[in-house]
Short mmCIF file of C-alpha atoms in Angstrom, two decimals:
data_model
loop_
_atom_site.label_atom_id
_atom_site.label_comp_id
_atom_site.label_asym_id
_atom_site.label_seq_id
_atom_site.Cartn_x
_atom_site.Cartn_y
_atom_site.Cartn_z
CA MET W 1 -28.95 18.52 9.41
CA ALA W 2 -25.35 19.43 10.37
CA LYS W 3 -24.87 23.23 10.65
CA ASP W 4 -21.72 23.11 8.17
CA ALA W 5 -23.69 21.18 5.55
CA THR W 6 -26.40 23.88 4.75
CA GLY W 7 -24.87 25.97 2.40
CA LEU W 8 -27.27 28.80 3.85
CA PRO W 9 -25.85 32.16 4.30
CA GLU W 10 -23.65 32.39 7.74
CA VAL W 11 -26.42 30.49 9.58
CA ASP W 12 -25.12 30.22 13.28
CA LYS W 13 -26.43 27.73 15.83
CA ASP W 14 -27.80 30.74 17.67
CA TRP W 15 -28.99 32.88 14.66
CA ASP W 16 -32.36 33.89 16.69
CA VAL W 17 -31.47 36.66 19.01
CA PRO W 18 -33.75 39.66 20.56
CA TYR W 19 -33.13 42.96 19.15
CA GLN W 20 -31.75 45.21 21.72
CA PRO W 21 -30.76 48.78 21.41
CA ALA W 22 -26.95 49.24 22.08
CA ASP W 23 -25.89 49.91 25.54
CA PHE W 24 -24.57 53.21 25.95
CA LEU W 25 -25.19 53.86 29.93
CA ASP W 26 -21.67 55.08 30.57
CA LEU W 27 -21.78 57.55 27.78
CA ASP W 28 -20.90 61.29 28.84
CA ARG W 29 -23.26 62.82 26.70
CA ALA W 30 -21.76 66.20 27.35
CA SER W 31 -18.70 64.95 25.44
CA ILE W 32 -20.83 64.51 22.19
CA PRO W 33 -20.89 68.06 20.69
CA LEU W 34 -23.51 68.84 18.14
CA THR W 35 -22.26 72.08 17.01
CA GLY W 36 -20.23 73.47 14.09
CA LYS W 37 -19.63 73.12 10.75
CA ALA W 38 -18.17 69.46 10.79
CA PRO W 39 -18.68 66.62 12.85
CA ALA W 40 -16.53 66.30 15.87
CA PRO W 41 -13.98 63.44 16.14
CA ALA W 42 -16.32 62.26 19.53
CA LEU W 43 -19.48 62.45 17.66
CA VAL W 44 -18.05 60.52 14.73
CA GLU W 45 -16.93 57.64 17.13
CA PHE W 46 -20.04 57.73 18.85
CA VAL W 47 -21.97 57.07 15.48
CA HIS W 48 -19.47 54.43 14.59
CA GLN W 49 -19.98 52.67 17.82
CA LEU W 50 -23.87 52.62 17.48
CA ILE W 51 -23.63 51.45 13.78
CA ALA W 52 -21.13 48.76 14.88
CA ALA W 53 -23.58 47.71 17.58
CA GLU W 54 -26.86 47.76 15.47
CA GLY W 55 -25.80 47.01 12.14
CA PRO W 56 -27.46 46.53 9.74
CA ILE W 57 -29.65 49.52 11.08
CA HIS W 58 -31.96 51.34 8.85
CA GLU W 59 -31.73 55.02 8.84
CA GLU W 60 -34.69 56.04 10.51
CA VAL W 61 -34.16 53.50 13.21
CA PHE W 62 -30.40 54.90 13.41
CA PHE W 63 -31.61 58.51 13.87
CA LEU W 64 -34.15 57.54 16.41
CA HIS W 65 -31.93 55.39 18.63
CA THR W 66 -29.27 58.14 18.19
CA ARG W 67 -31.81 60.66 19.54
CA GLU W 68 -32.73 58.43 22.41
CA VAL W 69 -29.21 57.66 23.48
CA LEU W 70 -28.22 61.46 22.98
CA HIS W 71 -31.65 62.43 25.18
CA LEU W 72 -32.87 65.07 22.61
CA LYS W 73 -36.50 65.82 22.34
CA SER W 74 -36.16 66.09 18.42
CA PHE W 75 -33.61 67.11 16.15
CA THR W 76 -32.74 70.25 14.83
CA THR W 77 -31.89 70.56 11.06
CA PRO W 78 -28.25 71.61 11.96
CA LYS W 79 -27.70 68.48 14.43
CA LYS W 80 -29.27 66.21 11.99
CA LYS W 81 -26.83 67.44 9.49
CA LEU W 82 -23.69 66.84 11.71
CA ILE W 83 -24.89 63.34 12.52
CA ARG W 84 -25.41 62.60 8.75
CA ALA W 85 -22.00 64.21 8.05
CA ALA W 86 -20.43 61.64 10.42
CA VAL W 87 -21.85 58.80 8.71
CA GLU W 88 -20.72 60.08 5.33
CA GLN W 89 -17.07 60.59 6.80
CA LEU W 90 -17.39 57.20 8.07
CA ALA W 91 -18.31 55.68 4.89
CA GLU W 92 -15.59 57.79 3.16
CA ASP W 93 -12.94 56.28 5.41
CA GLY W 94 -14.18 52.56 5.08
CA ARG W 95 -15.41 52.24 8.56
CA VAL W 96 -19.24 52.09 7.59
CA ALA W 97 -20.88 50.52 4.50
CA VAL W 98 -24.04 52.24 3.51
CA ASP W 99 -26.26 49.89 1.32
CA GLY W 100 -29.67 51.74 0.37
CA GLU W 101 -31.21 53.03 3.78
CA PHE W 102 -28.94 50.55 5.79
CA PHE W 103 -25.80 51.11 7.56
CA ASP W 104 -23.45 48.46 8.59
CA VAL W 105 -19.79 47.76 9.46
CA PRO W 106 -18.34 46.77 5.92
CA ASP W 107 -17.93 43.36 4.93
CA ARG W 108 -19.55 41.76 8.13
CA PRO W 109 -21.69 38.76 7.26
CA CYS W 110 -25.26 38.94 8.80
CA ARG W 111 -25.30 36.02 11.24
CA TYR W 112 -28.09 37.07 13.19
CA ALA W 113 -31.83 37.65 12.67
CA ARG W 114 -33.12 39.81 15.59
CA ARG W 115 -36.51 39.26 16.96
CA PRO W 116 -38.76 41.88 18.60
CA PHE W 117 -37.55 42.34 22.42
CA PRO W 118 -40.41 42.28 24.57
CA GLY W 119 -41.83 45.72 25.41
CA LEU W 120 -40.16 47.44 22.45
CA THR W 121 -41.43 48.87 19.10
CA LYS W 122 -41.53 46.21 16.37
CA ARG W 123 -39.48 47.21 13.22
CA THR W 124 -41.45 47.50 10.09
CA VAL W 125 -40.75 45.30 7.45
CA GLU W 126 -38.94 48.05 5.58
CA ARG W 127 -36.56 48.61 8.47
CA VAL W 128 -35.17 45.22 8.65
CA ALA W 129 -32.34 44.48 6.03
CA PRO W 130 -32.82 41.96 3.38
CA ALA W 131 -29.77 40.33 4.53
CA GLU W 132 -31.22 39.88 8.07
CA ARG W 133 -34.61 38.59 6.71
CA ARG W 134 -32.88 36.11 4.77
CA THR W 135 -30.66 35.11 7.93
CA ALA W 136 -34.02 34.34 9.40
CA LEU W 137 -35.36 32.09 6.56
CA ALA W 138 -32.10 30.28 6.24
CA GLY W 139 -32.17 29.70 10.31
CA LEU W 140 -35.70 28.52 9.75
CA ILE W 141 -35.08 26.08 7.30
CA HIS W 142 -31.79 24.93 8.99
CA ASP W 143 -33.76 24.37 12.25
CA GLU W 144 -36.79 22.60 10.63
CA PRO W 145 -35.81 21.54 7.26
CA GLY W 146 -38.24 19.86 4.83
CA ARG W 147 -41.32 22.18 5.30
CA PRO W 148 -43.09 24.06 2.25
CA TYR W 149 -42.23 27.40 1.15
CA GLY W 150 -45.53 29.12 2.52
CA GLU W 151 -45.19 27.68 6.18
CA VAL W 152 -41.62 29.08 6.02
CA VAL W 153 -42.64 32.47 4.99
CA ALA W 154 -45.66 32.45 7.68
CA ASP W 155 -42.92 31.63 10.37
CA ALA W 156 -40.59 34.26 9.44
CA VAL W 157 -43.70 36.83 9.48
CA ARG W 158 -44.31 35.67 13.10
CA PHE W 159 -40.46 35.61 13.91
CA PHE W 160 -40.10 39.39 13.26
CA GLY W 161 -43.47 40.08 15.18
CA TRP W 162 -45.71 40.82 12.03
CA THR W 163 -49.00 39.20 11.22
CA ALA W 164 -50.43 37.93 7.98
CA GLY W 165 -51.77 41.39 7.37
CA THR W 166 -48.90 43.53 7.69
CA PRO W 167 -48.35 45.28 4.56
CA GLY W 168 -45.26 44.22 2.35
CA ALA W 169 -44.28 41.20 4.81
CA LYS W 170 -45.29 37.89 2.86
CA SER W 171 -43.96 39.78 -0.32
CA ALA W 172 -40.48 40.57 0.96
CA LEU W 173 -40.06 37.49 2.64
CA ALA W 174 -41.26 35.78 -0.58
CA GLY W 175 -38.84 37.65 -2.53
CA ASP W 176 -35.67 36.74 -0.01
CA LEU W 177 -36.87 33.07 -0.39
CA TYR W 178 -36.83 33.26 -4.12
CA ARG W 179 -33.32 34.88 -3.91
CA LEU W 180 -32.04 32.07 -1.81
CA ARG W 181 -33.52 29.27 -4.30
CA ASP W 182 -31.99 31.47 -7.21
CA GLN W 183 -28.43 31.57 -5.35
CA GLY W 184 -28.71 27.83 -5.38
CA ARG W 185 -28.67 27.91 -1.35
CA ILE W 186 -31.88 25.91 -0.68
CA THR W 187 -33.36 22.92 -2.70
CA GLY W 188 -36.66 21.16 -2.82
CA TRP W 189 -38.48 23.83 -4.06
CA PRO W 190 -41.64 24.69 -3.25
CA ASP W 191 -42.54 21.62 -1.00
CA SER W 192 -39.69 20.54 1.03
CA LEU W 193 -37.04 23.33 1.55
CA VAL W 194 -33.80 22.29 2.74
CA GLY W 195 -30.21 23.87 2.73
CA LYS W 196 -28.24 22.83 -0.16
CA ALA W 197 -25.23 20.77 1.18
CA SER W 198 -22.03 22.41 0.35
CA SER W 199 -19.51 20.53 -1.67
#
């Protein structure tokens, strides 16, 4: 099936990529102040770069990666408030989109689904954005059209490094697949799923 005839959400030929935390090897951590009543411009820019590199990123994953990049053993309440204020400032400026518990660059389509990188902790179901889960489902259907609903869900469970017993995995992915169906982006429900051809 040709990529441009699927109608599925932004399926890229290389939709399947490993999740790799942003590379901040050249960051001068001393230049990122975590003091004061308002976030310093350098902190705001750092937060924007992290979200731009890793979005859509769950709030908890964002704080975890921020702590790791800045080499902090833990967050004090004032430091966490400053970082949250930086996110809020970016959102007010239209440079970051906040969708529930996820941060991303505004209006950026989710073209990639990120599988676990070997050796890194797998993201829980709740920490993978629905848009990313739907991209994985769309990619799986695009790559192997004509498979049944249950098989596609099972493949997506494995893609994200989960198991059949992972709490919430099947139900979340099933809900995403129903949404693709209800949006008219897949046909052949439920036994032979294919991307609906664009008109």
